[in-house]
Each structure stands twice: as C-alpha cells, then as structure tokens.
mmCIF file with all atom_site columns, C-alpha atoms in Angstrom:
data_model
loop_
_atom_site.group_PDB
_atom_site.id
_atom_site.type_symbol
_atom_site.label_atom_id
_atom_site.label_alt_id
_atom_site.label_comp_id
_atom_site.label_asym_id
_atom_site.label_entity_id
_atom_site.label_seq_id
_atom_site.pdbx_PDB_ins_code
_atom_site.Cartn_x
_atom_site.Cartn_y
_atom_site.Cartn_z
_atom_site.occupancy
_atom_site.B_iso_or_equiv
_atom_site.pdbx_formal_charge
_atom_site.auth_seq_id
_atom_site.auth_comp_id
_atom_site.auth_asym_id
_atom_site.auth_atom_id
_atom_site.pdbx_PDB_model_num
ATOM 1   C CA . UNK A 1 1   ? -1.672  -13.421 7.719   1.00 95.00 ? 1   UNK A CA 1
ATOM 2   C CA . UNK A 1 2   ? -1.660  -9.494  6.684   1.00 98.00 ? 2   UNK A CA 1
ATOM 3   C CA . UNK A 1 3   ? 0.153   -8.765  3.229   1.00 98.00 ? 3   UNK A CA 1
ATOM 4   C CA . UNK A 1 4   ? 0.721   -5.038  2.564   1.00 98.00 ? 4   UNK A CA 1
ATOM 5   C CA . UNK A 1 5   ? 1.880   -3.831  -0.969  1.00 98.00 ? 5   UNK A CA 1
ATOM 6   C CA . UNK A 1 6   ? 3.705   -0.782  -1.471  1.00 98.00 ? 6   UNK A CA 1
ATOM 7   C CA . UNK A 1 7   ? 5.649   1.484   -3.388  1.00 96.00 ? 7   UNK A CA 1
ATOM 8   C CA . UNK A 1 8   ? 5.072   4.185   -5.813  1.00 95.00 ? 8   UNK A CA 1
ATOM 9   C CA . UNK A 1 9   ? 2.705   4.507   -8.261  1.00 92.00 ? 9   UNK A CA 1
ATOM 10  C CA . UNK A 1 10  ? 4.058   2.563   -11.460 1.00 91.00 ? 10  UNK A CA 1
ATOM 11  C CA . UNK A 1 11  ? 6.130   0.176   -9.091  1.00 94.00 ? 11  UNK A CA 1
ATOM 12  C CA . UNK A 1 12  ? 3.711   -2.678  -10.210 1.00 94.00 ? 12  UNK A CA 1
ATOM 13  C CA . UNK A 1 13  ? 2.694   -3.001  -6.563  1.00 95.00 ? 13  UNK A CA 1
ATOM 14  C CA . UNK A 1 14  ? -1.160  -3.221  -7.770  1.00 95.00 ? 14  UNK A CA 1
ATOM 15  C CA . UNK A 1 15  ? 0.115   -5.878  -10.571 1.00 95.00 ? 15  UNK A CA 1
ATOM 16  C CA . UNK A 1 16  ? 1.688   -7.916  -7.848  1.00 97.00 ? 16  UNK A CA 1
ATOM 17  C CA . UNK A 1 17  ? -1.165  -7.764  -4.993  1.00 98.00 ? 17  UNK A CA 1
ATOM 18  C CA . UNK A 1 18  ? -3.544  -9.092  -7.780  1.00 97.00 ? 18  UNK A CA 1
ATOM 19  C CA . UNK A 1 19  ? -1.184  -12.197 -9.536  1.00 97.00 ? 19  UNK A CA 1
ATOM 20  C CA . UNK A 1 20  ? -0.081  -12.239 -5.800  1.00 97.00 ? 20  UNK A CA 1
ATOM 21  C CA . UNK A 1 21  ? -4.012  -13.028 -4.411  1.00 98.00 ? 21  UNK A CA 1
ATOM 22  C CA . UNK A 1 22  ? -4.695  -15.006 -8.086  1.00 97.00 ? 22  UNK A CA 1
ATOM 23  C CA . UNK A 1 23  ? -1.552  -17.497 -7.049  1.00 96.00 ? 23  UNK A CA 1
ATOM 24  C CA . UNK A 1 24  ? -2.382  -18.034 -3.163  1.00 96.00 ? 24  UNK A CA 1
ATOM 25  C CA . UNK A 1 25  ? -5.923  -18.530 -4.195  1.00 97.00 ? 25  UNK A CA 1
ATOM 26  C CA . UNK A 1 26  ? -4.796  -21.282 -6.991  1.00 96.00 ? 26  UNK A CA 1
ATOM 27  C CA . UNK A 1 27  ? -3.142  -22.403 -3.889  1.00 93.00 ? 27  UNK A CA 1
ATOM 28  C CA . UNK A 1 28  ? -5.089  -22.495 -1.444  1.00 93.00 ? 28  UNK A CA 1
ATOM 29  C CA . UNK A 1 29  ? -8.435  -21.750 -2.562  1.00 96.00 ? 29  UNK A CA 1
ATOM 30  C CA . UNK A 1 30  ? -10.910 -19.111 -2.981  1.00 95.00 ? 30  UNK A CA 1
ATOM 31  C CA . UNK A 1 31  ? -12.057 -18.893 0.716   1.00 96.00 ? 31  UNK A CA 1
ATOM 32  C CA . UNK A 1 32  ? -8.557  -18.142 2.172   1.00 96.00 ? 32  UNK A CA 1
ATOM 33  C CA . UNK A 1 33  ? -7.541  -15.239 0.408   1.00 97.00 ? 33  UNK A CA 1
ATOM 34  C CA . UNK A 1 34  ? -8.679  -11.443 0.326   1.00 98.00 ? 34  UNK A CA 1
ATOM 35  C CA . UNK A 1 35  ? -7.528  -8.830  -1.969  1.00 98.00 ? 35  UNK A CA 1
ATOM 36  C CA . UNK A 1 36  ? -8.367  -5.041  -0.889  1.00 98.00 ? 36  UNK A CA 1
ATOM 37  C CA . UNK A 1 37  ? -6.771  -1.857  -1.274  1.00 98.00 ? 37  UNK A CA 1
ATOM 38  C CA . UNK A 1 38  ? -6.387  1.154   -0.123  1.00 97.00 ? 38  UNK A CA 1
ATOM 39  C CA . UNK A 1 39  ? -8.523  4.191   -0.521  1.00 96.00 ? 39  UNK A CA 1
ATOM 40  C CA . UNK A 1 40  ? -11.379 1.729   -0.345  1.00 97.00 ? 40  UNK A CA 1
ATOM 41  C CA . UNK A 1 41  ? -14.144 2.248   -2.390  1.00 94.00 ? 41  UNK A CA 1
ATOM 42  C CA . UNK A 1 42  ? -16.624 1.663   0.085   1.00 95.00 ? 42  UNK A CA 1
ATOM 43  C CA . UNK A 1 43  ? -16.178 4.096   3.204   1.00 97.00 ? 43  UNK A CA 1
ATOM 44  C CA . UNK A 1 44  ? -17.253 8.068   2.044   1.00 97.00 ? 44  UNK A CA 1
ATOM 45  C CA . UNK A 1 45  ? -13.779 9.059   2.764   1.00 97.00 ? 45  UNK A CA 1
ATOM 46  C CA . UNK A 1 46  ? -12.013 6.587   0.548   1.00 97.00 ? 46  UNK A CA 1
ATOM 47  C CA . UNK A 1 47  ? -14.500 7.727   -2.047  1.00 96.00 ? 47  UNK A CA 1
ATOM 48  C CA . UNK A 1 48  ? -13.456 11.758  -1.620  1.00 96.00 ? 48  UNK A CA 1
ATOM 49  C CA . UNK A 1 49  ? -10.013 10.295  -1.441  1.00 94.00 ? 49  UNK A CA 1
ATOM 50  C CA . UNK A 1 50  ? -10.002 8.365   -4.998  1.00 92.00 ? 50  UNK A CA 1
ATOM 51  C CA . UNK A 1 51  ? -12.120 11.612  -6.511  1.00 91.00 ? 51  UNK A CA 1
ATOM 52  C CA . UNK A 1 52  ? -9.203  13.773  -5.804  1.00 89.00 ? 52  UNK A CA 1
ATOM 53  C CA . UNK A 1 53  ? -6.989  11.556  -7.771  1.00 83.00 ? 53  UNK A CA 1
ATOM 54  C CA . UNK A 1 54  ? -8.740  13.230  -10.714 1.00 81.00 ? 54  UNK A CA 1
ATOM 55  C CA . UNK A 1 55  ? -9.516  16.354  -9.252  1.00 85.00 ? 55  UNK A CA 1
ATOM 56  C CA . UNK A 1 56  ? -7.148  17.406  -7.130  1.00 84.00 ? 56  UNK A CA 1
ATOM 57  C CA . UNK A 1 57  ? -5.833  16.733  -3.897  1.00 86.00 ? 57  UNK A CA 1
ATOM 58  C CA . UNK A 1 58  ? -7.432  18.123  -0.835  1.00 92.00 ? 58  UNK A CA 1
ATOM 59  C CA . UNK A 1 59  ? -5.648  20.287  2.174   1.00 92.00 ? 59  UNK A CA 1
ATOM 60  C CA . UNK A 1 60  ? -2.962  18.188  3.620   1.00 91.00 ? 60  UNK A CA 1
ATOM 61  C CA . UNK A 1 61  ? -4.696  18.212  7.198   1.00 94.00 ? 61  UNK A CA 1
ATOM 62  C CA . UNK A 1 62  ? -7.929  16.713  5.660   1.00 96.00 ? 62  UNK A CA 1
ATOM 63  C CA . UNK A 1 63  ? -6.340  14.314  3.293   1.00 94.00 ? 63  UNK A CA 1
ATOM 64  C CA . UNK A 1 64  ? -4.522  12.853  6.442   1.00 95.00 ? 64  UNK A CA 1
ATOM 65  C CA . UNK A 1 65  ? -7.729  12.665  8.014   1.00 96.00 ? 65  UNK A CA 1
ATOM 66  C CA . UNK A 1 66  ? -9.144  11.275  5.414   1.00 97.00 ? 66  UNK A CA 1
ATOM 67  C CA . UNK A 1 67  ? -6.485  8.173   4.692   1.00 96.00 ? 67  UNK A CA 1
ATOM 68  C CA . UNK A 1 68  ? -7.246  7.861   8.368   1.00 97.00 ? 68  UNK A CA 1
ATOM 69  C CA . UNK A 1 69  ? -10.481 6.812   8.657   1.00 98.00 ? 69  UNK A CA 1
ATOM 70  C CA . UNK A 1 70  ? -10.974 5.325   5.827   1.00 98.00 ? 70  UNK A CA 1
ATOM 71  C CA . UNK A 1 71  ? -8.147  2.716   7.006   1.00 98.00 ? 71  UNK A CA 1
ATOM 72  C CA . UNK A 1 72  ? -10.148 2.438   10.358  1.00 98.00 ? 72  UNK A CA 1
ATOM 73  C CA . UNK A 1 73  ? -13.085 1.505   8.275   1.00 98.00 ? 73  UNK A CA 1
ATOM 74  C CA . UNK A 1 74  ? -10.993 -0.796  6.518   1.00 98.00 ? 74  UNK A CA 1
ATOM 75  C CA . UNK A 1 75  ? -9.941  -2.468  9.547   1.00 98.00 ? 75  UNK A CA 1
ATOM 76  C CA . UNK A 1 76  ? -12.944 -2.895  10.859  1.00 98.00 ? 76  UNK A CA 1
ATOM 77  C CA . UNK A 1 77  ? -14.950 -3.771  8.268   1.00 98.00 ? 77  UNK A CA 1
ATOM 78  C CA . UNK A 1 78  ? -12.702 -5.845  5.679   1.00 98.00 ? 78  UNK A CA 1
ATOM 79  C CA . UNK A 1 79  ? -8.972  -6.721  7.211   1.00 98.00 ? 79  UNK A CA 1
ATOM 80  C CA . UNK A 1 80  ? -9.970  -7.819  10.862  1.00 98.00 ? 80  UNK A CA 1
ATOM 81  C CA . UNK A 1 81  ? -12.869 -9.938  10.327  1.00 98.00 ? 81  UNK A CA 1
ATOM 82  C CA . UNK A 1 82  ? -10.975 -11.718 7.859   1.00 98.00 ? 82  UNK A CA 1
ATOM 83  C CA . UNK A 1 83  ? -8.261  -12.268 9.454   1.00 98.00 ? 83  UNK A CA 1
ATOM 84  C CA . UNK A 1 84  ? -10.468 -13.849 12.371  1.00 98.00 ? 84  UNK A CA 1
ATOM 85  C CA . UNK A 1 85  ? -11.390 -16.280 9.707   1.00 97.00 ? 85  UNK A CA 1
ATOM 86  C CA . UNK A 1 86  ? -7.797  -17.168 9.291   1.00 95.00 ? 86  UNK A CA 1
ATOM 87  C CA . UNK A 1 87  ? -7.631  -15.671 6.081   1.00 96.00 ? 87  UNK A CA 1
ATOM 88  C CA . UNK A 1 88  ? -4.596  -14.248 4.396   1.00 96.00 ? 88  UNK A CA 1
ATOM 89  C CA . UNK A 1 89  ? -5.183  -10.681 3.949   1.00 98.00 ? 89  UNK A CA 1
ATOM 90  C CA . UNK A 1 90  ? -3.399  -8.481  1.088   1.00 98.00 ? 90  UNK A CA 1
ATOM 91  C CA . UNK A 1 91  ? -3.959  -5.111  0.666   1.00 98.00 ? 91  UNK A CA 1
ATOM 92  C CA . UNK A 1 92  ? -2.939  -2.830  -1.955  1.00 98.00 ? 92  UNK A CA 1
ATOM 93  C CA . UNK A 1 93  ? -1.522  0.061   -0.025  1.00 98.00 ? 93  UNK A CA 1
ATOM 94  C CA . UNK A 1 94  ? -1.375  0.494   4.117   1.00 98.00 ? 94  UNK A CA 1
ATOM 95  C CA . UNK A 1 95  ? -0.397  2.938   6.094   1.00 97.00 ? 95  UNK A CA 1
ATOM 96  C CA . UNK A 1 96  ? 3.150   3.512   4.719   1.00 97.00 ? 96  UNK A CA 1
ATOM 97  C CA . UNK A 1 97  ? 1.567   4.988   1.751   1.00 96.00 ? 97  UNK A CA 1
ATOM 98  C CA . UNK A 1 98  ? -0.148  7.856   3.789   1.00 96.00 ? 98  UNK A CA 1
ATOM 99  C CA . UNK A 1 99  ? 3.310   8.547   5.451   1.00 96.00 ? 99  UNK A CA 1
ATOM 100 C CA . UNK A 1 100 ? 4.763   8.549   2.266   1.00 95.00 ? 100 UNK A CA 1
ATOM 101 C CA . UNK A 1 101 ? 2.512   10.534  -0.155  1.00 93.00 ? 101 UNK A CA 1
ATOM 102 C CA . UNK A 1 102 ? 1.436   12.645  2.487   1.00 93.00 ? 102 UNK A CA 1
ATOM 103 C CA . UNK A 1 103 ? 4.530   13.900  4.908   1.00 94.00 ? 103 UNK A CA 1
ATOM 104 C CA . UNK A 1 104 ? 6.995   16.435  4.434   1.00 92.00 ? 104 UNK A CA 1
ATOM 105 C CA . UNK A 1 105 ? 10.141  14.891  4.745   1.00 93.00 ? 105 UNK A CA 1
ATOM 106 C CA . UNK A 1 106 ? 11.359  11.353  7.393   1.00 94.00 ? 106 UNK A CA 1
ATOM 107 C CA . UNK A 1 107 ? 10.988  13.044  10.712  1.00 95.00 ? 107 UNK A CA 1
ATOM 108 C CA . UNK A 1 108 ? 7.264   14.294  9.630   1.00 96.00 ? 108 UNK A CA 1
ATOM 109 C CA . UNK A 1 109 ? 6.907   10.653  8.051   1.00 96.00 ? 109 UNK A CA 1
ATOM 110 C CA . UNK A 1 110 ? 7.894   9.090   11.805  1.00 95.00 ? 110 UNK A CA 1
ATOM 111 C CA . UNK A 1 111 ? 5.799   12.033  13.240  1.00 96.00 ? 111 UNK A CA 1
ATOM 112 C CA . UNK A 1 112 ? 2.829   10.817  11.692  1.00 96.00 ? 112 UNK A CA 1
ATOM 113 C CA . UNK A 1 113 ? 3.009   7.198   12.412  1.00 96.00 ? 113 UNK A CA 1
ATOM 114 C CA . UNK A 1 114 ? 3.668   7.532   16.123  1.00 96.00 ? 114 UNK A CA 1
ATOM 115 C CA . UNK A 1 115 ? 0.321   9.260   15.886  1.00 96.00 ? 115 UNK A CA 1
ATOM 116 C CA . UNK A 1 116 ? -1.591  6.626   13.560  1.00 96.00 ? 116 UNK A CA 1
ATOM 117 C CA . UNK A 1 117 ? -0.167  3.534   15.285  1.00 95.00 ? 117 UNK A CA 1
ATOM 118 C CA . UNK A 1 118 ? -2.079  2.998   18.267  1.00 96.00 ? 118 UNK A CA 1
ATOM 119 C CA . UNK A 1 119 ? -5.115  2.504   16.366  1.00 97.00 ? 119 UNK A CA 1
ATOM 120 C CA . UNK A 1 120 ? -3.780  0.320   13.525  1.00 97.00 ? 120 UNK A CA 1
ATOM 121 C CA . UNK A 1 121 ? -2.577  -3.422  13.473  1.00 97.00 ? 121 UNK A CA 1
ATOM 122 C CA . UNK A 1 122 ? 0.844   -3.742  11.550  1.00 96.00 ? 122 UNK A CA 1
ATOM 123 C CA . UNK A 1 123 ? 0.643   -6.422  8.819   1.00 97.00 ? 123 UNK A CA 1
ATOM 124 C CA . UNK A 1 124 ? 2.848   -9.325  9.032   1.00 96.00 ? 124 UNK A CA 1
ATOM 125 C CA . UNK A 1 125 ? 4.781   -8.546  5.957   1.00 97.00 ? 125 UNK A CA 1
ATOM 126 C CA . UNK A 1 126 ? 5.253   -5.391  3.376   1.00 98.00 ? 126 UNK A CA 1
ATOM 127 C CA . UNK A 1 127 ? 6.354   -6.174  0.263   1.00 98.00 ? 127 UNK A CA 1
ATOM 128 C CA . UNK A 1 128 ? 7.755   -2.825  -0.809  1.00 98.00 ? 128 UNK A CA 1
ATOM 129 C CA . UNK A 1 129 ? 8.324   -2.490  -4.335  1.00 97.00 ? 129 UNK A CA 1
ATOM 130 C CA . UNK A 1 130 ? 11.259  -0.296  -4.948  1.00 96.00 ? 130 UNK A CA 1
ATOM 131 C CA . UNK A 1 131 ? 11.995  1.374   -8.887  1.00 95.00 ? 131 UNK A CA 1
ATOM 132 C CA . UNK A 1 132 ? 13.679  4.381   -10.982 1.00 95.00 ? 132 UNK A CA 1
ATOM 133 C CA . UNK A 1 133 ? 11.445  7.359   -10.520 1.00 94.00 ? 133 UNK A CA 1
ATOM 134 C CA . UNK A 1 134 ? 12.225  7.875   -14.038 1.00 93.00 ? 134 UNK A CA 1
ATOM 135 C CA . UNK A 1 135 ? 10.784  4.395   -14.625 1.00 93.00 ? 135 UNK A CA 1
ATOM 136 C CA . UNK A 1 136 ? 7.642   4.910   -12.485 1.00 90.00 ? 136 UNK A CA 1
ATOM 137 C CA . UNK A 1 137 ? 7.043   7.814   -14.786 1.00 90.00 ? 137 UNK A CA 1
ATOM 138 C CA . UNK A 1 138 ? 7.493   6.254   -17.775 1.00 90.00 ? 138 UNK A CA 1
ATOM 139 C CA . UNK A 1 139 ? 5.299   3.233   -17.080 1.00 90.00 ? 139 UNK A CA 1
ATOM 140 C CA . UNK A 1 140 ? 2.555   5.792   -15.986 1.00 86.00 ? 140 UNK A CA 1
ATOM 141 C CA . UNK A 1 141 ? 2.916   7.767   -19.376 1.00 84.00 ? 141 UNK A CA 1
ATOM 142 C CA . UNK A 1 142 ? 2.132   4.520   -20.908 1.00 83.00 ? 142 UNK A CA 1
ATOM 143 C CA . UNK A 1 143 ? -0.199  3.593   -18.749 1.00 77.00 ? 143 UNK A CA 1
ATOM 144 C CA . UNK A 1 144 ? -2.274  6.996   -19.187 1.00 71.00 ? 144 UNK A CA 1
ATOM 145 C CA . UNK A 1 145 ? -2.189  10.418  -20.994 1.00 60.00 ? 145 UNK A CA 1
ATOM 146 C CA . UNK A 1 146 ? -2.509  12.346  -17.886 1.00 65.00 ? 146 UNK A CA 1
ATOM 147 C CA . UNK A 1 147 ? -0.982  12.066  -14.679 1.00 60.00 ? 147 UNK A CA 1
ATOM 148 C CA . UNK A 1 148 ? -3.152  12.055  -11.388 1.00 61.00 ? 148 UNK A CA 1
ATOM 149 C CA . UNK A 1 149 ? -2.696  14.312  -8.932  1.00 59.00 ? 149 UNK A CA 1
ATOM 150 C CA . UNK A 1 150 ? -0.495  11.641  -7.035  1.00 67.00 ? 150 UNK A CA 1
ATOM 151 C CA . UNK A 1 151 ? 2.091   11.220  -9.686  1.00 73.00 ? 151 UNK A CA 1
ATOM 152 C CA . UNK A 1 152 ? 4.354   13.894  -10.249 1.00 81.00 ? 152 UNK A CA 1
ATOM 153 C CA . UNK A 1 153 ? 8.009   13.712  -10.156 1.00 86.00 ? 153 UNK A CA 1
ATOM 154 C CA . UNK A 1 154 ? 8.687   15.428  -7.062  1.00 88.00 ? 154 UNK A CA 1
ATOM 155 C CA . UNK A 1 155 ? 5.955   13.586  -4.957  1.00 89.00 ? 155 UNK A CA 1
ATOM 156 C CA . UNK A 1 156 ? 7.320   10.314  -6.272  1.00 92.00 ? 156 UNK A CA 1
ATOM 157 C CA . UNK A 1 157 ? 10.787  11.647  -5.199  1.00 94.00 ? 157 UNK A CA 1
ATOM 158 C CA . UNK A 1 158 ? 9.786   12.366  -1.889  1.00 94.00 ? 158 UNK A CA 1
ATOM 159 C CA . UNK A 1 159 ? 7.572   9.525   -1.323  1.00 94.00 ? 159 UNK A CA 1
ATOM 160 C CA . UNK A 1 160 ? 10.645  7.337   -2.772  1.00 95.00 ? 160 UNK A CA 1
ATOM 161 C CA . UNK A 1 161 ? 12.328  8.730   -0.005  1.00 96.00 ? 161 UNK A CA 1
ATOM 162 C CA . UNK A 1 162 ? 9.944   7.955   2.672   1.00 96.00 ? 162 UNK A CA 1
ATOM 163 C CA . UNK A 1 163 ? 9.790   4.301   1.492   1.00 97.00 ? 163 UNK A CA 1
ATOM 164 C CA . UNK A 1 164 ? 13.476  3.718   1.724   1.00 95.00 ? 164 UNK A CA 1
ATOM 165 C CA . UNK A 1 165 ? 13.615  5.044   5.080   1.00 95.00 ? 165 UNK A CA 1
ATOM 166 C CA . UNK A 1 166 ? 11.161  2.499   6.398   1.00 95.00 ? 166 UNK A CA 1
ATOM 167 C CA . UNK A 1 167 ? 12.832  -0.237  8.419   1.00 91.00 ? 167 UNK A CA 1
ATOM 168 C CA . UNK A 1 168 ? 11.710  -3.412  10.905  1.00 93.00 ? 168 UNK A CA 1
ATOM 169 C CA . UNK A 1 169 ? 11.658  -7.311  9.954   1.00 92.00 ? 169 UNK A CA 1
ATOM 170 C CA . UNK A 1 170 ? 8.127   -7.076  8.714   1.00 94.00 ? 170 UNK A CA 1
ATOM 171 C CA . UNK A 1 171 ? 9.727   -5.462  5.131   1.00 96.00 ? 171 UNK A CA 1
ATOM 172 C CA . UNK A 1 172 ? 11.210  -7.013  2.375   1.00 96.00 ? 172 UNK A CA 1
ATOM 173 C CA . UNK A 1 173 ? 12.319  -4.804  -0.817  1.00 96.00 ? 173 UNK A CA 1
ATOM 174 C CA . UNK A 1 174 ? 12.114  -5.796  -4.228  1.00 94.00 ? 174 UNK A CA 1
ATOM 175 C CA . UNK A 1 175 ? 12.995  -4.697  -7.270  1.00 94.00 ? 175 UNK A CA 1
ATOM 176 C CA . UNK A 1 176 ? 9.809   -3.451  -9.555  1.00 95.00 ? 176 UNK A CA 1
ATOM 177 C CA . UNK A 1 177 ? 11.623  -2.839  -11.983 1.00 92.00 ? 177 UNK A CA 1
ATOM 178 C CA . UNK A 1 178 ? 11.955  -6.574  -12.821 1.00 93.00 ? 178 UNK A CA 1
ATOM 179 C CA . UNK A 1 179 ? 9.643   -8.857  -15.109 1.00 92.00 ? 179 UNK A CA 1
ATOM 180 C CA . UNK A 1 180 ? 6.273   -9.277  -13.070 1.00 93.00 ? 180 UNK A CA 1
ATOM 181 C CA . UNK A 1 181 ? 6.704   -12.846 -13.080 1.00 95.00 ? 181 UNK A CA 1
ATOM 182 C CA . UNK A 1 182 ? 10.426  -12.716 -11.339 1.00 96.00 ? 182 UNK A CA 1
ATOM 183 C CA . UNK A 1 183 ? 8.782   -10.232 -8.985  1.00 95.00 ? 183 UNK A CA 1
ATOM 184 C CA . UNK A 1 184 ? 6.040   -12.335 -8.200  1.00 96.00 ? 184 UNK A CA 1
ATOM 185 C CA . UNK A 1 185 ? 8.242   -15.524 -7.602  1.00 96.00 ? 185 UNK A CA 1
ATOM 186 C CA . UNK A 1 186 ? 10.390  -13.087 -4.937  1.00 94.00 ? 186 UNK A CA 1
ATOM 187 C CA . UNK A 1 187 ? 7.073   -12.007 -3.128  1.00 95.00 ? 187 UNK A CA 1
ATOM 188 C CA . UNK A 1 188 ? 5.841   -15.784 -2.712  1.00 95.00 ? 188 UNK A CA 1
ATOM 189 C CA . UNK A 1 189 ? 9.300   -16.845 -1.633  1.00 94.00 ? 189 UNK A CA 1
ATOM 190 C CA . UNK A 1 190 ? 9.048   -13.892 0.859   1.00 94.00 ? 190 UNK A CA 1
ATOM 191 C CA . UNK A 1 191 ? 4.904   -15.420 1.880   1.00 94.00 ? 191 UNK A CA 1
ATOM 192 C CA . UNK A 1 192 ? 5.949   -18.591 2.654   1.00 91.00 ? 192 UNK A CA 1
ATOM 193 C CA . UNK A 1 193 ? 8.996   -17.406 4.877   1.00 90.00 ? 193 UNK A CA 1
ATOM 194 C CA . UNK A 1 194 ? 6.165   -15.838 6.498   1.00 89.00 ? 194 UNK A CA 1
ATOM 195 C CA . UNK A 1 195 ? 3.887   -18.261 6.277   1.00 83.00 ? 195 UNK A CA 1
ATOM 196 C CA . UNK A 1 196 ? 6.743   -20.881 7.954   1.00 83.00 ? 196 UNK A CA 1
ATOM 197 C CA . UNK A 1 197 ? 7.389   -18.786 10.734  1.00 78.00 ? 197 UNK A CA 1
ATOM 198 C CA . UNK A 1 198 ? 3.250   -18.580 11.410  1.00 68.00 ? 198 UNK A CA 1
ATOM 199 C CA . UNK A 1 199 ? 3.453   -22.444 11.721  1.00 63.00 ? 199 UNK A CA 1
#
C-alpha cells in the first residue's frame, strides 16, 4: 500500500506521516512499514532541492525538473522495491506537492500532471491535510524565526488552491488544524478503509 501526505507547510502533514509510520509499525511491525519523503535526501537533485529551501528557490523550469527526477529516483530506488515486498509505503510529500508549490494557477497544475503521470505510480491513498493559511503561518513562526523560501503567504495561498482542486477516490481531506492525535485517529480510520478494500 502507497500513503502520500500532503498539504502545506505547517499543515502537520510531516507530524502525521511520522506518528502515522510509528502507529502502523506498533501494529504491524518494523519490517512492514517505510517512512520517506519528498525532496529525498539521497538523489543530487533532492539535495539542490532542500538547499534552496534556505537559499532560494531555483528557475521554475529547473525546479520542476528537479522535483522530477528526484521522484523517479525515489521510485525506483525506495517506493517500488518496497512495495514489491508488500510493504506499506508513506511518503511525506508526492507529486501533488510539485503541482502545487510549483504551478501557476489549476489549469497549469493539470498541465503539469498530464505531463508527469506516465512515469509515476499514483499512491493508493493521499491524506491531504487541509488548514487556515493564517494558521500555517503562525505554526511556522513558532516553529522558526525565518521563513524558507517555500513559505510565504501567497505561495501557501496558491498552493492552498491547488490542493483543494485535487479530486479522485484516492483523497481524503482532513482537517490540520485539529489536535494531532484526532488527526491521526482520522488518517488510520482512512488506512484501514484502504487497507479493507486491498483484502
């Protein structure tokens, strides 16, 4: 089973991938489960990618690219061979992150995917964290003195955008701003509807 993540930053979408993996695994055990997340650290593109988080973001063209193939690598390398384990997979952002932090506007965000899809797999559930942008901001304040790069009001707003507009029986919205337990206890109900229908 693949497990994507999302929302934007200060959602609690990292929060709930890890108590998400730290539950299945009391679960199920150790061997079953694999938390990731996306930029990886371990492809040289995920590495440019989480430098210009601090830095400053690169030309839209070559961040695409980028996102791109690091998520390739991260296919090949991490989600697929796990998955051919029988292993439940959950990543920490996918690809509706890229269409979200880095399109224009919801016909750029459908442009994009058309043009990513035939080389991806589509998880088997998103768990998309949806909050106040004037929440997000305020847990990220707390969370750090300085923004990144990522984090400013308007590319939260426009990203917040992109999320909502996101639709097939694969997603299933939750409210971040909730207590991370009663978002956690939503997510696993949501995993074992999945998990059901697998069996």
């Amino acid at each position: 089973m693949f497990i994507a993540v999302e929302g934007i930053d200060g959602s609690g979408k990292s929060t709930l991938a890890r108590e998400l993996a730290a539950r299945l695994i009391d679960e199920l055990g150790a061997d079953r489960v694999v938390l990731t997340r996306e930029p990886t650290e371990l492809s040289p593109w995920g590495r440019r990618l989480r430098k210009s988080e601090r830095e400053g973001r690169l030309p839209r063209d070559e961040e695409i690219a980028h996102f791109h193939k690091d998520r390739l690598f991260h296919l090949d390398e991490i989600i697929k061979p796990a998955l051919a384990l029988g292993k439940i997979v959950i990543t920490d952002r996918y690809v509706d992150s890229t269409l979200a932090y880095q399109a224009h506007d919801l016909a750029d965000a459908e442009a994009l995917y058309r043009a990513m899809a035939p080389e991806l797999i589509e998880p088997d559930l998103v768990l998309l964290l949806e909050i106040p942008i004037a929440t997000a901001l305020m847990r990220i304040s707390e969370a750090r003195a300085e923004n990144t790069s990522f984090e400013r009001e308007e590319t939260l707003r426009r990203a917040a955008e992109i999320y909502a507009s996101r639709r097939g029986t694969r997603y299933r919205r939750r409210d971040g701003g909730q207590a991370p337990q009663v978002v956690l206890e939503a997510a696993l109900s949501a995993v074992q509807e999945r998990l059901q229908a697998h069996n």
